Short mmCIF file of C-alpha atoms in Angstrom, two decimals:
data_model
loop_
_atom_site.label_atom_id
_atom_site.label_comp_id
_atom_site.label_asym_id
_atom_site.label_seq_id
_atom_site.Cartn_x
_atom_site.Cartn_y
_atom_site.Cartn_z
CA MET S 1 0.00 0.00 0.00
CA ASP S 2 1.10 3.62 -0.53
CA ILE S 3 0.62 4.50 3.15
CA GLU S 4 2.82 1.65 4.27
CA ARG S 5 5.44 2.62 1.68
CA LEU S 6 5.36 6.20 2.91
CA GLN S 7 5.84 5.15 6.55
CA GLN S 8 8.77 2.96 5.49
CA ALA S 9 10.32 5.65 3.29
CA GLU S 10 13.66 7.09 4.27
CA GLY S 11 13.79 10.46 6.00
CA PRO S 12 13.11 11.58 9.58
CA TRP S 13 9.58 12.93 9.48
CA PRO S 14 8.93 14.89 12.75
CA SER S 15 5.83 14.38 14.82
CA GLY S 16 3.74 17.08 16.44
CA GLU S 17 0.20 18.26 16.30
CA ILE S 18 0.21 17.17 12.62
CA TRP S 19 0.70 13.43 12.63
CA ILE S 20 2.48 11.36 9.99
CA ALA S 21 -0.92 9.79 9.25
CA ASP S 22 -2.17 13.22 8.03
CA MET S 23 0.84 13.41 5.71
CA ALA S 24 0.13 9.93 4.40
CA ARG S 25 -3.54 10.79 3.83
CA VAL S 26 -2.63 13.87 1.75
CA VAL S 27 -0.07 12.01 -0.32
CA ALA S 28 -2.51 9.18 -0.98
CA SER S 29 -5.32 11.56 -1.95
CA LEU S 30 -3.11 13.58 -4.35
CA GLY S 31 -1.44 10.51 -5.84
CA VAL S 32 2.07 11.88 -5.32
CA ASP S 33 4.93 9.58 -6.21
CA LEU S 34 6.86 8.61 -3.09
CA ALA S 35 10.14 9.05 -4.94
CA ASP S 36 9.39 12.74 -5.53
CA HIS S 37 11.01 14.12 -2.37
CA VAL S 38 10.69 17.74 -3.49
CA THR S 39 6.91 17.47 -3.70
CA LEU S 40 6.76 15.61 -0.41
CA THR S 41 8.81 18.36 1.25
CA LYS S 42 6.47 21.09 -0.01
CA ILE S 43 3.42 19.15 1.21
CA ALA S 44 5.03 18.75 4.63
CA GLU S 45 5.69 22.50 4.82
CA LEU S 46 2.09 23.28 3.90
CA LEU S 47 0.93 20.98 6.72
CA GLY S 48 3.16 22.79 9.22
CA MET S 49 5.69 20.00 9.66
CA GLN S 50 9.15 21.57 10.08
CA MET S 51 11.87 19.54 8.46
CA PRO S 52 15.17 19.35 10.42
CA ALA S 53 18.24 20.70 8.68
CA PRO S 54 20.52 17.95 7.35
CA VAL S 55 23.74 17.35 9.27
CA ARG S 56 26.77 17.73 7.07
CA ARG S 57 30.22 16.54 7.97
CA ALA S 58 33.20 17.57 6.00
CA SER S 59 35.23 14.75 4.44
CA GLN S 60 38.92 14.75 3.61
CA THR S 61 38.29 16.31 0.22
CA GLY S 62 35.98 18.98 1.65
CA ALA S 63 32.85 17.52 0.07
CA PRO S 64 29.97 16.40 2.31
CA HIS S 65 29.91 12.72 3.08
CA SER S 66 27.07 11.05 1.26
CA GLY S 67 26.38 8.65 4.15
CA SER S 68 25.77 11.48 6.68
CA VAL S 69 22.76 12.93 4.82
CA PRO S 70 19.56 10.88 4.58
CA PRO S 71 18.58 10.11 1.01
CA SER S 72 15.26 11.89 1.49
CA LEU S 73 17.02 15.20 2.30
CA ARG S 74 19.77 15.08 -0.32
CA PRO S 75 19.52 17.69 -3.10
CA PRO S 76 18.33 16.30 -6.39
CA PRO S 77 21.14 15.31 -8.78
CA PRO S 78 21.91 17.70 -11.64
CA ALA S 79 19.77 17.14 -14.69
CA ARG S 80 21.46 15.20 -17.46
CA PRO S 81 21.65 16.85 -20.86
CA SER S 82 18.94 15.48 -23.03
CA ALA S 83 18.35 15.51 -26.69
CA PRO S 84 16.61 18.58 -28.10
CA ALA S 85 12.90 18.26 -28.05
CA THR S 86 11.21 17.41 -31.24
CA GLU S 87 7.84 18.46 -32.41
CA SER S 88 6.35 15.10 -31.53
CA ALA S 89 7.64 15.17 -27.95
CA ALA S 90 5.20 16.63 -25.44
CA PRO S 91 6.50 19.59 -23.41
CA ALA S 92 7.23 18.85 -19.71
CA GLN S 93 4.50 19.98 -17.35
CA PRO S 94 5.99 22.18 -14.57
CA PHE S 95 4.80 21.85 -10.97
CA PRO S 96 1.82 24.17 -10.49
CA ASP S 97 2.51 27.36 -8.51
CA GLU S 98 -0.91 27.37 -6.88
CA PRO S 99 -0.80 26.31 -3.23
CA THR S 100 -2.24 22.93 -2.45
CA PRO S 101 -5.57 23.35 -0.61
CA LEU S 102 -5.36 22.38 3.05
CA LEU S 103 -7.51 19.66 4.49
CA THR S 104 -10.64 20.67 6.32
CA PRO S 105 -10.11 19.95 10.04
CA LEU S 106 -12.57 17.47 11.48
CA SER S 107 -13.86 17.30 15.03
CA SER S 108 -12.28 14.70 17.28
CA GLY S 109 -15.64 13.88 18.85
CA GLN S 110 -17.53 10.85 17.64
CA SER S 111 -21.20 10.95 16.80
CA GLU S 112 -21.80 7.42 18.08
CA PRO S 113 -19.99 5.27 20.64
CA ARG S 114 -17.16 3.17 19.31
CA ALA S 115 -17.63 -0.59 19.40
CA TRP S 116 -14.40 -2.10 20.70
CA ALA S 117 -13.36 -5.42 19.26
CA GLU S 118 -11.14 -6.43 22.17
CA PRO S 119 -13.06 -8.03 25.07
CA ALA S 120 -11.17 -6.09 27.75
CA LEU S 121 -11.92 -2.69 26.15
CA ALA S 122 -15.54 -3.56 25.50
CA LEU S 123 -15.97 -4.62 29.12
CA GLN S 124 -14.59 -1.29 30.37
CA ASP S 125 -17.22 0.66 28.43
CA GLN S 126 -20.01 -1.46 29.93
CA GLN S 127 -18.86 -1.24 33.56
CA PRO S 128 -19.99 1.87 35.50
CA ALA S 129 -17.45 4.19 37.06
CA ALA S 130 -16.15 2.88 40.37
CA HIS S 131 -17.09 4.91 43.45
CA PRO S 132 -15.07 4.93 46.66
CA ALA S 133 -16.41 2.69 49.37
CA PRO S 134 -18.32 4.52 52.14
CA TYR S 135 -16.56 5.04 55.43
CA GLU S 136 -17.16 2.33 58.02
CA PRO S 137 -16.29 3.09 61.67
CA LEU S 138 -14.12 0.70 63.64
CA LEU S 139 -16.74 0.38 66.37
CA PRO S 140 -20.07 -1.31 65.54
CA PRO S 141 -22.24 1.41 63.92
CA SER S 142 -25.39 0.28 65.73
CA SER S 143 -23.85 0.74 69.19
CA GLU S 144 -21.08 3.28 68.53
CA ALA S 145 -22.92 6.22 70.16
CA ALA S 146 -23.81 4.18 73.27
CA THR S 147 -20.25 2.87 73.59
CA LEU S 148 -18.74 6.34 73.32
CA HIS S 149 -21.25 7.68 75.86
CA ALA S 150 -20.14 4.97 78.32
CA LEU S 151 -16.48 5.87 77.76
CA LEU S 152 -16.98 9.63 78.11
CA SER S 153 -19.40 9.76 81.06
CA ARG S 154 -18.81 9.19 84.74
CA ILE S 155 -21.16 7.79 87.37
CA VAL S 156 -22.69 10.10 89.99
CA PHE S 157 -25.32 9.26 92.64
CA GLU S 158 -27.80 11.91 91.55
CA GLY S 159 -30.61 9.78 90.15
CA PRO S 160 -34.02 8.97 91.66
CA VAL S 161 -34.26 8.12 95.36
CA ASP S 162 -33.12 4.59 96.08
CA LEU S 163 -36.15 3.36 98.06
CA GLU S 164 -34.69 -0.08 98.77
CA ARG S 165 -31.56 1.41 100.30
CA LEU S 166 -33.62 3.92 102.27
CA LEU S 167 -35.85 1.18 103.75
CA ASP S 168 -32.79 -0.84 104.78
CA LEU S 169 -31.37 2.17 106.63
CA VAL S 170 -34.67 2.82 108.41
CA ALA S 171 -35.00 -0.86 109.36
CA GLU S 172 -31.49 -0.78 110.84
CA ASN S 173 -32.44 2.35 112.83
CA ALA S 174 -29.47 4.10 111.15
CA PHE S 175 -29.01 7.83 110.92
CA VAL S 176 -29.92 9.11 107.44
CA PRO S 177 -28.16 12.44 106.78
CA GLU S 178 -29.40 12.56 103.15
CA LEU S 179 -31.61 10.51 100.91
CA PRO S 180 -29.74 7.77 99.01
CA ARG S 181 -30.06 8.08 95.24
CA ARG S 182 -29.50 5.75 92.33
CA PRO S 183 -26.34 6.09 90.16
CA VAL S 184 -26.60 7.77 86.78
CA ARG S 185 -24.08 8.70 84.06
CA THR S 186 -23.37 12.34 83.27
CA LEU S 187 -21.21 14.34 80.84
CA ARG S 188 -21.41 17.65 82.65
CA PHE S 189 -17.81 17.45 83.93
CA GLY S 190 -16.42 17.68 80.40
CA VAL S 191 -14.24 15.47 78.23
CA GLN S 192 -10.60 15.61 77.16
CA LEU S 193 -9.49 13.71 74.04
CA LEU S 194 -5.82 12.76 73.67
CA VAL S 195 -5.19 11.90 69.99
CA ASP S 196 -1.96 10.11 69.06
CA LEU S 197 -0.49 11.27 65.72
CA GLY S 198 2.54 8.98 65.90
CA GLU S 199 3.78 6.74 63.12
CA GLY S 200 1.86 3.70 64.38
CA MET S 201 -1.47 5.59 64.26
CA GLN S 202 -1.10 6.99 60.73
CA PRO S 203 -3.31 4.24 59.18
CA PHE S 204 -6.07 5.21 61.64
CA LEU S 205 -5.91 8.98 61.14
CA ARG S 206 -9.31 9.19 59.46
CA ASP S 207 -10.85 7.04 62.21
CA GLU S 208 -9.44 9.43 64.82
CA MET S 209 -10.92 12.44 63.05
CA GLU S 210 -14.30 10.70 62.83
CA ILE S 211 -14.19 9.92 66.56
CA LEU S 212 -13.58 13.61 67.27
CA GLU S 213 -16.76 14.48 65.37
CA ARG S 214 -18.76 11.80 67.17
CA VAL S 215 -17.54 12.90 70.60
CA ALA S 216 -18.28 16.56 69.85
CA ALA S 217 -21.83 15.57 68.87
CA ILE S 218 -22.33 13.54 72.07
CA ALA S 219 -20.63 15.71 74.70
CA GLY S 220 -20.98 19.10 72.99
CA ARG S 221 -18.18 21.09 71.42
CA HIS S 222 -18.01 23.50 74.37
CA SER S 223 -17.32 20.58 76.74
CA CYS S 224 -14.82 18.76 74.51
CA GLU S 225 -11.09 19.54 74.79
CA VAL S 226 -8.72 18.01 72.18
CA ARG S 227 -4.94 17.58 72.58
CA TYR S 228 -2.67 16.01 69.95
CA PHE S 229 0.59 14.23 70.78
CA THR S 230 3.04 11.58 69.58
CA ASP S 231 3.89 8.51 71.69
CA CYS S 232 3.02 10.18 75.04
CA PRO S 233 1.49 13.60 75.88
CA LEU S 234 3.50 14.11 79.07
CA HIS S 235 6.23 16.36 77.61
CA ARG S 236 4.64 17.72 74.42
CA CYS S 237 1.00 18.04 73.37
CA GLY S 238 -1.36 20.72 72.13
CA GLU S 239 -4.38 21.59 70.03
CA GLY S 240 -2.51 23.32 67.20
CA ALA S 241 0.66 22.85 65.18
CA GLY S 242 3.49 20.77 66.61
CA TRP S 243 5.76 23.75 67.30
CA THR S 244 3.11 25.16 69.69
CA TRP S 245 2.92 22.02 71.85
CA LYS S 246 3.68 22.28 75.57
CA PRO S 247 3.88 19.87 78.54
CA TYR S 248 0.63 18.13 79.40
CA ARG S 249 -1.89 19.77 81.72
CA PRO S 250 -4.90 17.74 82.92
CA PRO S 251 -8.45 19.12 82.43
CA ALA S 252 -10.75 20.39 85.15
CA SER S 253 -11.40 18.13 88.11
CA GLY S 254 -13.96 15.42 87.41
CA ALA S 255 -13.48 15.37 83.62
CA LYS S 256 -13.18 12.11 81.69
CA VAL S 257 -10.02 11.58 79.59
CA LEU S 258 -10.24 9.37 76.48
CA VAL S 259 -6.93 8.34 74.87
CA LEU S 260 -6.73 7.23 71.21
CA SER S 261 -3.34 5.56 70.82
CA ASP S 262 -1.48 2.32 70.11
CA PHE S 263 0.92 3.01 73.01
CA GLY S 264 3.94 2.19 70.87
CA GLN S 265 2.82 -1.38 70.03
CA HIS S 266 2.81 -0.79 66.23
CA GLY S 267 6.30 0.67 66.19
CA ASP S 268 9.77 -0.61 66.94
CA SER S 269 9.95 0.61 70.52
CA GLY S 270 12.09 -1.85 72.41
CA GLY S 271 14.65 -1.66 75.16
CA SER S 272 15.21 1.81 76.58
CA ALA S 273 12.50 3.34 74.31
CA ALA S 274 9.84 0.97 75.69
CA TYR S 275 10.94 1.66 79.26
CA ARG S 276 10.83 5.45 78.70
CA LEU S 277 7.36 5.18 77.10
CA ARG S 278 6.07 3.15 80.05
CA ARG S 279 7.52 5.59 82.58
CA ASP S 280 6.04 8.62 80.80
CA TRP S 281 2.56 7.09 80.63
CA GLN S 282 2.66 6.19 84.31
CA ALA S 283 3.53 9.80 85.16
CA ALA S 284 0.80 11.16 82.84
CA VAL S 285 -1.92 8.91 84.29
CA ASP S 286 -0.81 9.71 87.83
CA LEU S 287 -1.16 13.41 87.01
CA MET S 288 -4.69 12.85 85.72
CA ARG S 289 -5.84 10.90 88.77
CA ARG S 290 -4.34 13.41 91.23
CA ASN S 291 -6.45 16.07 89.51
CA GLY S 292 -9.64 14.00 89.90
CA CYS S 293 -9.87 12.85 86.25
CA LEU S 294 -10.70 9.33 85.09
CA PRO S 295 -8.72 8.05 82.04
CA ALA S 296 -9.78 5.37 79.54
CA ALA S 297 -8.30 4.31 76.20
CA LEU S 298 -9.24 2.96 72.77
CA ALA S 299 -6.41 1.01 71.10
CA PRO S 300 -6.66 -0.41 67.52
CA MET S 301 -5.33 -3.88 68.43
CA PRO S 302 -6.64 -7.08 70.02
CA PRO S 303 -6.70 -7.41 73.81
CA ASP S 304 -3.95 -10.04 73.83
CA ARG S 305 -1.50 -7.37 72.64
CA PHE S 306 -2.23 -4.96 75.48
CA PRO S 307 0.88 -4.66 77.66
CA ALA S 308 0.35 -5.50 81.33
CA TRP S 309 1.62 -2.13 82.51
CA LEU S 310 -1.01 -0.38 80.36
CA THR S 311 -4.03 -2.30 81.66
CA SER S 312 -2.86 -1.61 85.20
CA LEU S 313 -2.98 2.15 84.57
CA MET S 314 -6.43 2.57 82.96
CA PRO S 315 -9.29 0.65 81.30
CA VAL S 316 -8.31 -0.17 77.70
CA LEU S 317 -10.80 -1.29 75.05
CA SER S 318 -10.10 -2.82 71.66
CA TRP S 319 -10.96 -0.33 68.92
CA ASP S 320 -12.70 -2.74 66.54
CA ARG S 321 -16.07 -4.38 65.80
CA THR S 322 -15.78 -6.79 68.73
CA THR S 323 -16.24 -3.96 71.26
CA THR S 324 -19.92 -3.55 72.06
CA THR S 325 -21.57 -1.39 74.69
CA ALA S 326 -21.90 -4.35 77.07
CA ARG S 327 -18.19 -5.16 76.78
CA ALA S 328 -17.35 -1.49 77.27
CA LEU S 329 -19.36 -1.36 80.50
CA ILE S 330 -17.69 -4.53 81.77
CA GLY S 331 -14.23 -3.19 80.90
CA LEU S 332 -14.89 0.14 82.62
CA SER S 333 -16.14 -1.55 85.77
#
C-alpha cells in the first residue's frame, strides 16, 4: 500500500500536532509519487511539519559525506543533458505554482460510541465508574454512640431516690443524713481527648478524626477539649501545630479523659525506648488521677496485645467491631 510505503520511506519525518498519518492521507489523496522528495517536502511545509536541517560533515576532500545525509534530504542530482525536443515530444509539465488546498479539520468527537473489538476494552465501556467505598467506623455502627457515651461519662449518685436502700437504713435504725439516690451517668464534667499522631497511628488517622466528630456531637463542642501528641502527651501536646505544643496539663477536676493511641505497640519501641514510654505514661496517668480525672483508652489492636503495665494504669478497650456497649461497660467496671 502507498501509506505503508510512505511510513517505510527514508527520512526523519517529525511528529507534532500534525501526525504522519495526516501526511500519508494527503499524499494518498493527491497521488504523489513517493520518490518525488521535493513534492513531499512542499506538502510537509504546507501541513506545518518543520523539516530538520541535514547534518553535514566535511570529508577529507571537503565535500559532504554522502552517508551522513539521509537520502530523502539530499539535493536532487543535476539534470542530465537530453536531446533537443522534437515536435512530436510533449513539453514537460511544470509543478503548479498554486498552493495545495489544506484539508478541512474534522472534530475529534464521535457521533456514536465506538464498538471495541477487544473483550477487555468492551468490558470497560459497559462497567460503571467505580465509586469509593463509604466510610465504616471501627466500632459497631449500631452501638457506637452508646459505647462512646459509656467511655466519656462518669457515674454520679444523683438519680431517683433509692427506696430499697432507704428502707434498709430505716429498718437498721441508722441515721440518714441525706436521701440515698441511684447512680446515673453524666457528661457535665467535660471530656478531654488525647489523639496520638505517631507513626503507628497513621493508618487510623481518618478514624481518629471521625471519633472527634462523634464525641463533639455527644458531649458538645463546648465541653470537649482536644490535645494532639506523639507517643506520650507528658512532655509535648497541644491543640494546634506541633511547634506550639507544651507539657501536658490535665483538664478540670472530674473530667473524663479518652486516649486514642497504640501506646507504641505498632512501632519498633524496644529496650530503653519501651521503658521510657512506660515511665512517661505512668507519670501522665498519675497526674490525671491526682487532679480527679478518670482516664480510659481505645487502642486499635486485640486485647492479647495490650501490655500489662497499660491495663494496670487505665481501662483499655479494643478499637474494633468486637467492642460492644456491654463489653465497654464490663471493661470500665
